[in-house]
mmCIF file of C-alpha atoms in Angstrom:
data_model
loop_
_atom_site.group_PDB
_atom_site.id
_atom_site.type_symbol
_atom_site.label_atom_id
_atom_site.label_comp_id
_atom_site.label_asym_id
_atom_site.label_seq_id
_atom_site.Cartn_x
_atom_site.Cartn_y
_atom_site.Cartn_z
ATOM 1 C CA UNK A 15 35.737 190.766 -159.858
ATOM 2 C CA UNK A 16 37.184 191.658 -162.783
ATOM 3 C CA UNK A 17 34.884 194.368 -164.470
ATOM 4 C CA UNK A 18 36.542 194.236 -168.165
ATOM 5 C CA UNK A 19 37.236 191.179 -169.762
ATOM 6 C CA UNK A 20 39.082 190.558 -172.800
ATOM 7 C CA UNK A 21 39.072 187.581 -175.276
ATOM 8 C CA UNK A 22 41.140 185.418 -175.989
ATOM 9 C CA UNK A 23 44.162 186.217 -174.012
ATOM 10 C CA UNK A 24 46.627 185.387 -176.861
ATOM 11 C CA UNK A 25 46.534 184.878 -180.227
ATOM 12 C CA UNK A 26 48.424 183.445 -183.281
ATOM 13 C CA UNK A 27 47.804 184.261 -186.728
ATOM 14 C CA UNK A 28 49.516 183.855 -189.751
ATOM 15 C CA UNK A 29 49.857 186.839 -192.278
ATOM 16 C CA UNK A 30 46.565 187.423 -194.213
ATOM 17 C CA UNK A 31 44.352 185.869 -191.467
ATOM 18 C CA UNK A 32 41.582 187.741 -189.714
ATOM 19 C CA UNK A 33 41.312 188.371 -186.032
ATOM 20 C CA UNK A 34 38.353 189.192 -183.972
ATOM 21 C CA UNK A 35 39.007 190.049 -180.388
ATOM 22 C CA UNK A 36 36.448 190.514 -177.491
ATOM 23 C CA UNK A 37 35.883 192.757 -174.663
ATOM 24 C CA UNK A 38 33.213 192.377 -172.035
ATOM 25 C CA UNK A 39 32.233 194.507 -169.430
ATOM 26 C CA UNK A 40 30.328 194.296 -166.170
ATOM 27 C CA UNK A 41 29.447 198.341 -165.531
ATOM 28 C CA UNK A 42 27.805 201.015 -167.584
ATOM 29 C CA UNK A 43 29.606 203.709 -169.385
ATOM 30 C CA UNK A 44 29.603 206.160 -172.047
ATOM 31 C CA UNK A 45 33.307 206.057 -172.850
ATOM 32 C CA UNK A 46 34.895 203.038 -174.603
ATOM 33 C CA UNK A 47 38.046 202.889 -176.319
ATOM 34 C CA UNK A 48 40.526 200.319 -177.889
ATOM 35 C CA UNK A 49 44.193 200.626 -177.638
ATOM 36 C CA UNK A 50 47.324 198.938 -179.016
ATOM 37 C CA UNK A 51 50.734 198.291 -176.954
ATOM 38 C CA UNK A 52 53.910 197.259 -178.051
ATOM 39 C CA UNK A 53 55.926 195.389 -175.605
ATOM 40 C CA UNK A 54 57.260 197.438 -173.317
ATOM 41 C CA UNK A 55 55.914 200.670 -175.237
ATOM 42 C CA UNK A 56 52.961 203.134 -174.597
ATOM 43 C CA UNK A 57 49.263 202.893 -175.565
ATOM 44 C CA UNK A 58 47.950 204.032 -178.868
ATOM 45 C CA UNK A 59 44.440 204.766 -179.336
ATOM 46 C CA UNK A 60 42.772 202.578 -182.213
ATOM 47 C CA UNK A 61 39.209 203.251 -181.754
ATOM 48 C CA UNK A 62 37.120 205.892 -179.575
ATOM 49 C CA UNK A 63 33.882 203.652 -179.737
ATOM 50 C CA UNK A 64 31.542 204.267 -177.250
ATOM 51 C CA UNK A 65 28.452 202.915 -179.357
ATOM 52 C CA UNK A 66 27.977 201.551 -182.986
ATOM 53 C CA UNK A 67 30.375 200.548 -185.636
ATOM 54 C CA UNK A 68 33.511 202.188 -186.554
ATOM 55 C CA UNK A 69 35.857 201.271 -189.245
ATOM 56 C CA UNK A 70 39.381 202.417 -190.403
ATOM 57 C CA UNK A 71 41.362 200.838 -192.962
ATOM 58 C CA UNK A 72 41.418 197.010 -191.871
ATOM 59 C CA UNK A 73 40.057 197.445 -188.417
ATOM 60 C CA UNK A 74 36.567 197.435 -187.814
ATOM 61 C CA UNK A 75 34.975 198.238 -183.775
ATOM 62 C CA UNK A 76 31.326 197.352 -182.927
ATOM 63 C CA UNK A 77 30.078 198.255 -179.255
ATOM 64 C CA UNK A 78 26.765 197.210 -178.318
ATOM 65 C CA UNK A 79 26.157 198.829 -174.936
ATOM 66 C CA UNK A 80 23.137 197.014 -173.950
ATOM 67 C CA UNK A 81 24.976 193.762 -174.250
ATOM 68 C CA UNK A 82 27.965 195.057 -172.571
ATOM 69 C CA UNK A 83 30.304 194.181 -175.179
ATOM 70 C CA UNK A 84 32.865 195.418 -177.981
ATOM 71 C CA UNK A 85 34.752 193.836 -180.344
ATOM 72 C CA UNK A 86 37.818 194.746 -182.691
ATOM 73 C CA UNK A 87 38.253 192.811 -186.014
ATOM 74 C CA UNK A 88 41.516 193.164 -187.873
ATOM 75 C CA UNK A 89 41.299 191.713 -191.416
ATOM 76 C CA UNK A 90 44.096 190.780 -193.515
ATOM 77 C CA UNK A 91 46.479 190.642 -190.640
ATOM 78 C CA UNK A 92 49.981 191.787 -191.054
ATOM 79 C CA UNK A 93 53.394 191.400 -188.867
ATOM 80 C CA UNK A 94 53.240 194.998 -187.827
ATOM 81 C CA UNK A 95 49.793 194.538 -186.328
ATOM 82 C CA UNK A 96 51.841 192.158 -183.606
ATOM 83 C CA UNK A 97 51.205 193.851 -180.271
ATOM 84 C CA UNK A 98 48.600 194.053 -177.214
ATOM 85 C CA UNK A 99 45.291 195.143 -177.687
ATOM 86 C CA UNK A 100 43.705 196.557 -174.735
ATOM 87 C CA UNK A 101 40.126 197.779 -174.400
ATOM 88 C CA UNK A 102 39.188 200.416 -171.769
ATOM 89 C CA UNK A 103 35.834 201.979 -170.006
ATOM 90 C CA UNK A 104 34.773 204.619 -168.409
ATOM 91 C CA UNK A 105 32.333 207.796 -168.033
ATOM 92 C CA UNK A 106 32.498 210.984 -169.585
ATOM 93 C CA UNK A 107 36.289 210.316 -170.912
ATOM 94 C CA UNK A 108 37.772 209.170 -167.729
ATOM 95 C CA UNK A 109 38.968 205.320 -168.574
ATOM 96 C CA UNK A 110 38.772 203.610 -165.029
ATOM 97 C CA UNK A 111 38.796 200.120 -165.910
ATOM 98 C CA UNK A 112 41.253 198.242 -168.509
ATOM 99 C CA UNK A 113 41.069 194.926 -169.954
ATOM 100 C CA UNK A 114 44.257 192.574 -169.395
ATOM 101 C CA UNK A 115 44.738 192.869 -173.259
ATOM 102 C CA UNK A 116 44.863 190.149 -176.076
ATOM 103 C CA UNK A 117 48.463 189.612 -177.322
ATOM 104 C CA UNK A 118 48.321 189.428 -181.080
ATOM 105 C CA UNK A 119 51.393 188.006 -182.926
ATOM 106 C CA UNK A 120 51.098 187.749 -186.515
ATOM 107 C CA UNK A 121 53.682 185.308 -188.097
ATOM 108 C CA UNK A 122 54.633 184.755 -191.883
ATOM 109 C CA UNK B 27 57.630 214.457 -181.790
ATOM 110 C CA UNK B 28 56.224 212.711 -178.662
ATOM 111 C CA UNK B 29 53.518 215.161 -177.657
ATOM 112 C CA UNK B 30 53.293 214.157 -173.935
ATOM 113 C CA UNK B 31 56.658 214.017 -172.223
ATOM 114 C CA UNK B 32 57.409 211.639 -169.616
ATOM 115 C CA UNK B 33 60.984 212.124 -167.424
ATOM 116 C CA UNK B 34 63.019 210.175 -166.621
ATOM 117 C CA UNK B 35 62.268 207.239 -168.975
ATOM 118 C CA UNK B 36 64.002 204.395 -166.390
ATOM 119 C CA UNK B 37 64.397 205.006 -162.932
ATOM 120 C CA UNK B 38 66.079 203.008 -159.786
ATOM 121 C CA UNK B 39 65.079 203.633 -156.419
ATOM 122 C CA UNK B 40 65.680 201.899 -153.094
ATOM 123 C CA UNK B 41 63.132 201.233 -150.792
ATOM 124 C CA UNK B 42 62.091 204.034 -148.393
ATOM 125 C CA UNK B 43 63.129 206.704 -150.915
ATOM 126 C CA UNK B 44 61.397 209.255 -152.831
ATOM 127 C CA UNK B 45 60.928 210.059 -156.347
ATOM 128 C CA UNK B 46 58.982 212.431 -158.758
ATOM 129 C CA UNK B 47 57.777 211.766 -162.011
ATOM 130 C CA UNK B 48 57.485 214.506 -164.702
ATOM 131 C CA UNK B 49 54.932 214.713 -167.109
ATOM 132 C CA UNK B 50 54.192 217.465 -169.792
ATOM 133 C CA UNK B 51 51.574 217.399 -172.688
ATOM 134 C CA UNK B 52 51.582 220.053 -175.562
ATOM 135 C CA UNK B 53 48.348 218.761 -176.883
ATOM 136 C CA UNK B 54 46.590 221.707 -175.293
ATOM 137 C CA UNK B 55 44.638 219.332 -173.190
ATOM 138 C CA UNK B 56 42.929 220.405 -170.203
ATOM 139 C CA UNK B 57 42.466 217.093 -168.333
ATOM 140 C CA UNK B 58 45.400 214.587 -167.335
ATOM 141 C CA UNK B 59 46.072 211.204 -166.008
ATOM 142 C CA UNK B 60 48.197 209.168 -164.297
ATOM 143 C CA UNK B 61 47.964 205.545 -164.744
ATOM 144 C CA UNK B 62 49.940 202.331 -163.636
ATOM 145 C CA UNK B 63 50.900 199.294 -165.356
ATOM 146 C CA UNK B 64 52.717 196.148 -163.414
ATOM 147 C CA UNK B 65 53.702 192.947 -164.737
ATOM 148 C CA UNK B 66 50.727 191.155 -163.449
ATOM 149 C CA UNK B 67 47.850 193.762 -163.298
ATOM 150 C CA UNK B 68 45.622 195.340 -166.012
ATOM 151 C CA UNK B 69 46.699 199.159 -166.629
ATOM 152 C CA UNK B 70 45.201 201.018 -163.327
ATOM 153 C CA UNK B 71 43.736 204.207 -163.210
ATOM 154 C CA UNK B 72 44.908 206.428 -160.384
ATOM 155 C CA UNK B 73 44.558 210.346 -160.888
ATOM 156 C CA UNK B 74 42.531 212.293 -162.929
ATOM 157 C CA UNK B 75 42.733 216.134 -163.138
ATOM 158 C CA UNK B 76 40.858 218.716 -164.828
ATOM 159 C CA UNK B 77 42.095 222.358 -165.532
ATOM 160 C CA UNK B 78 44.587 221.618 -162.564
ATOM 161 C CA UNK B 79 41.853 220.322 -160.432
ATOM 162 C CA UNK B 80 41.935 217.116 -158.941
ATOM 163 C CA UNK B 81 38.878 215.134 -160.079
ATOM 164 C CA UNK B 82 38.988 211.593 -159.208
ATOM 165 C CA UNK B 83 41.470 209.577 -157.114
ATOM 166 C CA UNK B 84 41.651 205.575 -157.123
ATOM 167 C CA UNK B 85 44.868 205.230 -155.132
ATOM 168 C CA UNK B 86 44.180 204.195 -152.129
ATOM 169 C CA UNK B 87 47.818 205.412 -150.690
ATOM 170 C CA UNK B 88 48.467 209.004 -149.646
ATOM 171 C CA UNK B 89 52.467 208.117 -150.592
ATOM 172 C CA UNK B 90 51.275 208.893 -154.321
ATOM 173 C CA UNK B 91 50.661 212.604 -154.516
ATOM 174 C CA UNK B 92 49.884 214.208 -158.062
ATOM 175 C CA UNK B 93 51.327 218.083 -157.996
ATOM 176 C CA UNK B 94 50.310 220.022 -161.064
ATOM 177 C CA UNK B 95 52.300 223.274 -161.390
ATOM 178 C CA UNK B 96 51.036 224.592 -164.559
ATOM 179 C CA UNK B 97 47.858 223.403 -167.028
ATOM 180 C CA UNK B 98 49.996 221.241 -169.150
ATOM 181 C CA UNK B 99 52.275 219.800 -165.929
ATOM 182 C CA UNK B 100 51.239 216.824 -163.909
ATOM 183 C CA UNK B 101 54.184 215.247 -161.854
ATOM 184 C CA UNK B 102 53.433 212.597 -159.704
ATOM 185 C CA UNK B 103 55.447 212.419 -156.394
ATOM 186 C CA UNK B 104 55.976 209.030 -154.670
ATOM 187 C CA UNK B 105 57.395 208.814 -151.023
ATOM 188 C CA UNK B 106 58.603 205.971 -148.954
ATOM 189 C CA UNK B 107 58.737 203.372 -152.066
ATOM 190 C CA UNK B 108 58.086 199.843 -151.739
ATOM 191 C CA UNK B 109 59.037 197.201 -154.019
ATOM 192 C CA UNK B 110 55.452 196.767 -154.971
ATOM 193 C CA UNK B 111 55.963 199.921 -156.438
ATOM 194 C CA UNK B 112 57.563 198.833 -159.112
ATOM 195 C CA UNK B 113 55.756 199.508 -162.190
ATOM 196 C CA UNK B 114 55.591 201.650 -165.606
ATOM 197 C CA UNK B 115 54.242 204.883 -164.597
ATOM 198 C CA UNK B 116 51.725 206.528 -167.572
ATOM 199 C CA UNK B 117 50.742 209.787 -167.986
ATOM 200 C CA UNK B 118 47.901 210.689 -170.274
ATOM 201 C CA UNK B 119 45.726 213.377 -171.222
ATOM 202 C CA UNK B 120 42.271 214.276 -172.896
ATOM 203 C CA UNK B 121 40.284 217.317 -173.950
ATOM 204 C CA UNK B 122 37.602 218.133 -171.777
ATOM 205 C CA UNK B 123 34.081 216.640 -171.760
ATOM 206 C CA UNK B 124 31.821 217.250 -174.857
ATOM 207 C CA UNK B 125 34.144 215.847 -177.062
ATOM 208 C CA UNK B 126 35.570 212.578 -178.762
ATOM 209 C CA UNK B 127 36.969 211.458 -175.223
ATOM 210 C CA UNK B 128 39.919 210.317 -176.948
ATOM 211 C CA UNK B 129 43.033 209.596 -174.639
ATOM 212 C CA UNK B 130 46.784 210.069 -175.231
ATOM 213 C CA UNK B 131 49.348 208.296 -173.493
ATOM 214 C CA UNK B 132 53.432 209.253 -173.256
ATOM 215 C CA UNK B 133 55.757 206.514 -173.226
ATOM 216 C CA UNK B 134 56.018 205.874 -169.831
ATOM 217 C CA UNK B 135 58.492 206.071 -166.430
ATOM 218 C CA UNK B 136 59.609 202.934 -165.682
ATOM 219 C CA UNK B 137 60.188 202.588 -162.017
ATOM 220 C CA UNK B 138 61.879 199.570 -160.011
ATOM 221 C CA UNK B 139 62.522 199.793 -156.489
ATOM 222 C CA UNK B 140 65.205 197.470 -154.561
#
């Protein structure tokens, strides 16, 4: 079955609201990364976070390896945050498994 | 400026033909990868190369052949094309182990097979 599951599948926020994106995985790993993708666009790394909590501006990622989950928190969302957020897991820097993504739409 | 260059950006092919997707990275990385993204599937890992050597192959079909002529090149040859091969193919790179493991992607090559 699917080894990486993301929730929710899609999300609509009003500008300024917060979002919590979840990633659950069923295999062990030592590499975990969050990516952002615009429709038809490339993937841009948002966080490399195999364990613990990391923050960058309005974004915070928390990965709990023992519980096989990671979250991405977006605070004070902006229209430019709209797009798809993908989580990926793997070992030693090779990311073999991607989730199907959370499609985020931020509206005025 | 894009640091990972993929060519062509778009291509259309007929069933049974052959195409080569080009990838060059200028990040000084020694590990390169190919991924595929189609409409109804998650991004799929295909190949990984390290120092121009194949490290991992998750592609069942031998119709997909990566080719590394230089350290910063990893092309993908696809033969006997099928409509199911229609997808966007992404090249990626990273520094070798012992670092952040951060992965960088190219802009992708969107292949349509008729």
